[in-house]
Amino acid sequence: MLGCFRWLSLFITLFLAFSAFANSATSANGLVEGERQEVAGYLARIEKNNPEEVAEVLQRAEQFYLNEGMRQDFSPVVLVLHGPEVSIFFRENYLRYRSIVDLAAKLSALKVVDIKVCETQSHGLGLDLKTLLPFVGTVPVGPVEESRLIEVEKYIYF
C-alpha cells in the first residue's frame, strides 16, 4: 500500500512539473511557442474611425503579408468600415486620401485586404454608392457584418 502512495505522489509531482513547463512555454495568445493558429480569417479592428487609423491598419496588413502571407492559404484581412472613414473610398475624395487609396488598391489587388463599407453609413453621409471605388465592396450594416464574421465565421481581430 505504501508503494502505491509513492507512485501516486511521484505521478502528481511529475504532472505538476510538466504543467508548469507547458504554461511557461505558452505565448500571450494561448499558443505554445512555434505553434501556428489556424483561423477562418482576420478582421481589422477599427475603433477611432479616422483616415489615419485606416492607413495604419493597411500598413500593418502589408507588413503581415510580407512576413506571413506569402503562403497559398493566406486569406485577406477584412476591413469593415462603418464610420465617417467610409468617405475615403469614394471617387470625389480620391485626391484628399490618395496615399491611403493607392495603398488599399494595391493590397486589394494582391488579395491582402478585402475592404467593405457600410451602405447605411455611406447614405447617412450623403455619399452615392455609384461613386465607390471599384475595388471596395459594401455591406448593408457594418456592425452586423463584423458580428457575423466574429461569431459565425469565427474570424479573429487583426
mmCIF file of C-alpha atoms in Angstrom:
data_model
loop_
_atom_site.group_PDB
_atom_site.id
_atom_site.type_symbol
_atom_site.label_atom_id
_atom_site.label_comp_id
_atom_site.label_asym_id
_atom_site.label_seq_id
_atom_site.Cartn_x
_atom_site.Cartn_y
_atom_site.Cartn_z
ATOM 1 C CA MET A 1 0.000 0.000 0.000
ATOM 2 C CA LEU A 2 2.885 2.364 0.830
ATOM 3 C CA GLY A 3 4.377 1.716 -2.635
ATOM 4 C CA CYS A 4 1.094 2.791 -4.256
ATOM 5 C CA PHE A 5 1.199 6.131 -2.453
ATOM 6 C CA ARG A 6 4.803 6.713 -3.552
ATOM 7 C CA TRP A 7 3.895 6.090 -7.193
ATOM 8 C CA LEU A 8 0.848 8.330 -6.900
ATOM 9 C CA SER A 9 2.935 11.041 -5.241
ATOM 10 C CA LEU A 10 5.597 10.747 -7.950
ATOM 11 C CA PHE A 11 2.943 10.889 -10.677
ATOM 12 C CA ILE A 12 1.332 14.025 -9.191
ATOM 13 C CA THR A 13 4.737 15.709 -8.825
ATOM 14 C CA LEU A 14 5.645 14.952 -12.450
ATOM 15 C CA PHE A 15 2.228 16.102 -13.652
ATOM 16 C CA LEU A 16 2.538 19.422 -11.808
ATOM 17 C CA ALA A 17 6.084 19.944 -13.082
ATOM 18 C CA PHE A 18 5.015 19.233 -16.665
ATOM 19 C CA SER A 19 2.016 21.570 -16.326
ATOM 20 C CA ALA A 20 4.236 24.391 -15.074
ATOM 21 C CA PHE A 21 6.633 23.852 -18.000
ATOM 22 C CA ALA A 22 3.792 23.828 -20.548
ATOM 23 C CA ASN A 23 2.299 27.016 -19.123
ATOM 24 C CA SER A 24 5.655 28.808 -19.235
ATOM 25 C CA ALA A 25 6.045 27.955 -22.947
ATOM 26 C CA THR A 26 2.631 29.376 -23.820
ATOM 27 C CA SER A 27 2.536 32.757 -25.514
ATOM 28 C CA ALA A 28 0.104 35.602 -24.885
ATOM 29 C CA ASN A 29 -2.374 34.289 -27.456
ATOM 30 C CA GLY A 30 -2.590 30.899 -25.733
ATOM 31 C CA LEU A 31 -0.426 29.047 -28.228
ATOM 32 C CA VAL A 32 2.707 27.102 -27.436
ATOM 33 C CA GLU A 33 5.696 28.921 -28.922
ATOM 34 C CA GLY A 34 6.189 27.958 -32.549
ATOM 35 C CA GLU A 35 2.616 26.681 -32.917
ATOM 36 C CA ARG A 36 0.579 28.257 -35.736
ATOM 37 C CA GLN A 37 -3.071 29.034 -35.111
ATOM 38 C CA GLU A 38 -5.476 28.177 -37.909
ATOM 39 C CA VAL A 39 -8.238 30.748 -38.142
ATOM 40 C CA ALA A 40 -11.078 31.353 -40.566
ATOM 41 C CA GLY A 41 -9.737 34.832 -41.221
ATOM 42 C CA TYR A 42 -8.696 38.141 -39.766
ATOM 43 C CA LEU A 43 -10.904 41.161 -39.197
ATOM 44 C CA ALA A 44 -9.258 44.546 -38.785
ATOM 45 C CA ARG A 45 -10.294 46.322 -35.609
ATOM 46 C CA ILE A 46 -11.229 49.904 -36.477
ATOM 47 C CA GLU A 47 -12.075 51.917 -33.360
ATOM 48 C CA LYS A 48 -11.089 55.549 -33.975
ATOM 49 C CA ASN A 49 -12.894 55.703 -37.324
ATOM 50 C CA ASN A 50 -10.444 58.099 -38.918
ATOM 51 C CA PRO A 51 -8.238 58.017 -42.028
ATOM 52 C CA GLU A 52 -5.023 57.758 -40.001
ATOM 53 C CA GLU A 53 -6.218 54.572 -38.340
ATOM 54 C CA VAL A 54 -7.225 53.081 -41.703
ATOM 55 C CA ALA A 55 -3.747 53.899 -43.056
ATOM 56 C CA GLU A 56 -2.130 52.226 -40.008
ATOM 57 C CA VAL A 57 -4.235 49.094 -40.451
ATOM 58 C CA LEU A 58 -3.344 48.909 -44.145
ATOM 59 C CA GLN A 59 0.360 49.263 -43.322
ATOM 60 C CA ARG A 60 0.087 46.517 -40.679
ATOM 61 C CA ALA A 61 -1.708 44.265 -43.176
ATOM 62 C CA GLU A 62 1.039 44.873 -45.733
ATOM 63 C CA GLN A 63 3.720 44.018 -43.171
ATOM 64 C CA PHE A 64 1.771 40.928 -42.103
ATOM 65 C CA TYR A 65 1.588 39.843 -45.743
ATOM 66 C CA LEU A 66 5.311 40.329 -46.209
ATOM 67 C CA ASN A 67 6.063 38.355 -43.038
ATOM 68 C CA GLU A 68 3.371 35.663 -43.116
ATOM 69 C CA GLY A 69 1.180 35.906 -46.140
ATOM 70 C CA MET A 70 3.283 34.658 -48.984
ATOM 71 C CA ARG A 71 1.628 31.280 -48.474
ATOM 72 C CA GLN A 72 -1.080 29.859 -50.727
ATOM 73 C CA ASP A 73 -3.529 29.522 -47.820
ATOM 74 C CA PHE A 74 -3.376 33.204 -46.895
ATOM 75 C CA SER A 75 -6.795 34.834 -46.669
ATOM 76 C CA PRO A 76 -7.220 38.605 -46.915
ATOM 77 C CA VAL A 77 -7.586 40.769 -43.828
ATOM 78 C CA VAL A 78 -11.160 42.079 -43.889
ATOM 79 C CA LEU A 79 -11.800 45.759 -43.174
ATOM 80 C CA VAL A 80 -15.444 46.589 -42.467
ATOM 81 C CA LEU A 81 -15.721 50.360 -42.319
ATOM 82 C CA HIS A 82 -18.860 51.842 -40.807
ATOM 83 C CA GLY A 83 -17.895 55.267 -39.519
ATOM 84 C CA PRO A 84 -17.019 58.545 -41.220
ATOM 85 C CA GLU A 85 -13.897 56.868 -42.640
ATOM 86 C CA VAL A 86 -16.054 55.250 -45.339
ATOM 87 C CA SER A 87 -15.722 58.510 -47.285
ATOM 88 C CA ILE A 88 -12.064 57.675 -48.036
ATOM 89 C CA PHE A 89 -13.112 55.228 -50.734
ATOM 90 C CA PHE A 90 -15.381 57.414 -52.859
ATOM 91 C CA ARG A 91 -14.125 58.948 -56.118
ATOM 92 C CA GLU A 92 -14.838 62.527 -55.037
ATOM 93 C CA ASN A 93 -12.364 62.136 -52.153
ATOM 94 C CA TYR A 94 -9.539 60.457 -54.048
ATOM 95 C CA LEU A 95 -7.225 63.483 -54.151
ATOM 96 C CA ARG A 96 -7.651 64.079 -50.427
ATOM 97 C CA TYR A 97 -6.871 60.449 -49.493
ATOM 98 C CA ARG A 98 -4.694 59.431 -52.436
ATOM 99 C CA SER A 99 -1.926 57.735 -50.429
ATOM 100 C CA ILE A 100 -4.397 55.634 -48.419
ATOM 101 C CA VAL A 101 -6.453 54.739 -51.503
ATOM 102 C CA ASP A 102 -3.386 53.788 -53.541
ATOM 103 C CA LEU A 103 -2.090 51.502 -50.775
ATOM 104 C CA ALA A 104 -5.552 49.993 -50.326
ATOM 105 C CA ALA A 105 -5.910 49.399 -54.084
ATOM 106 C CA LYS A 106 -2.513 47.690 -54.241
ATOM 107 C CA LEU A 107 -3.240 45.476 -51.229
ATOM 108 C CA SER A 108 -6.685 44.667 -52.566
ATOM 109 C CA ALA A 109 -5.225 43.633 -55.943
ATOM 110 C CA LEU A 110 -2.745 41.386 -54.127
ATOM 111 C CA LYS A 111 -5.638 39.957 -52.069
ATOM 112 C CA VAL A 112 -4.019 41.108 -48.841
ATOM 113 C CA VAL A 113 -7.121 43.048 -47.796
ATOM 114 C CA ASP A 114 -10.827 42.884 -48.532
ATOM 115 C CA ILE A 115 -12.424 46.283 -47.896
ATOM 116 C CA LYS A 116 -16.146 46.708 -47.334
ATOM 117 C CA VAL A 117 -18.014 49.896 -46.458
ATOM 118 C CA CYS A 118 -21.349 50.197 -44.708
ATOM 119 C CA GLU A 119 -24.154 51.210 -47.072
ATOM 120 C CA THR A 120 -26.155 52.732 -44.218
ATOM 121 C CA GLN A 121 -23.260 54.997 -43.133
ATOM 122 C CA SER A 122 -22.494 55.927 -46.740
ATOM 123 C CA HIS A 123 -26.085 57.020 -47.326
ATOM 124 C CA GLY A 124 -26.068 58.854 -43.984
ATOM 125 C CA LEU A 125 -23.051 60.875 -45.140
ATOM 126 C CA GLY A 126 -24.772 61.691 -48.426
ATOM 127 C CA LEU A 127 -22.394 59.543 -50.482
ATOM 128 C CA ASP A 128 -23.583 57.889 -53.686
ATOM 129 C CA LEU A 129 -22.570 54.222 -53.845
ATOM 130 C CA LYS A 130 -22.169 54.625 -57.626
ATOM 131 C CA THR A 131 -19.012 56.651 -56.915
ATOM 132 C CA LEU A 132 -17.485 53.997 -54.676
ATOM 133 C CA LEU A 133 -14.058 52.940 -55.921
ATOM 134 C CA PRO A 134 -14.296 49.635 -57.821
ATOM 135 C CA PHE A 135 -12.083 47.546 -55.513
ATOM 136 C CA VAL A 136 -14.278 48.257 -52.464
ATOM 137 C CA GLY A 137 -17.351 46.207 -51.605
ATOM 138 C CA THR A 138 -20.370 47.048 -49.496
ATOM 139 C CA VAL A 139 -22.365 45.546 -46.663
ATOM 140 C CA PRO A 140 -25.836 46.733 -45.616
ATOM 141 C CA VAL A 141 -24.890 47.374 -41.952
ATOM 142 C CA GLY A 142 -21.224 47.347 -40.905
ATOM 143 C CA PRO A 143 -21.547 46.390 -37.214
ATOM 144 C CA VAL A 144 -23.824 43.478 -38.123
ATOM 145 C CA GLU A 145 -21.251 42.212 -40.641
ATOM 146 C CA GLU A 146 -18.472 42.471 -38.032
ATOM 147 C CA SER A 147 -20.535 40.462 -35.552
ATOM 148 C CA ARG A 148 -21.301 37.850 -38.197
ATOM 149 C CA LEU A 149 -17.628 37.447 -39.085
ATOM 150 C CA ILE A 150 -16.590 37.104 -35.431
ATOM 151 C CA GLU A 151 -19.449 34.982 -34.115
ATOM 152 C CA VAL A 152 -20.491 32.882 -37.104
ATOM 153 C CA GLU A 153 -17.467 32.712 -39.365
ATOM 154 C CA LYS A 154 -15.033 32.616 -36.386
ATOM 155 C CA TYR A 155 -12.737 35.382 -37.611
ATOM 156 C CA ILE A 156 -10.380 36.905 -35.075
ATOM 157 C CA TYR A 157 -9.368 40.531 -34.722
ATOM 158 C CA PHE A 158 -6.200 41.531 -36.511
#
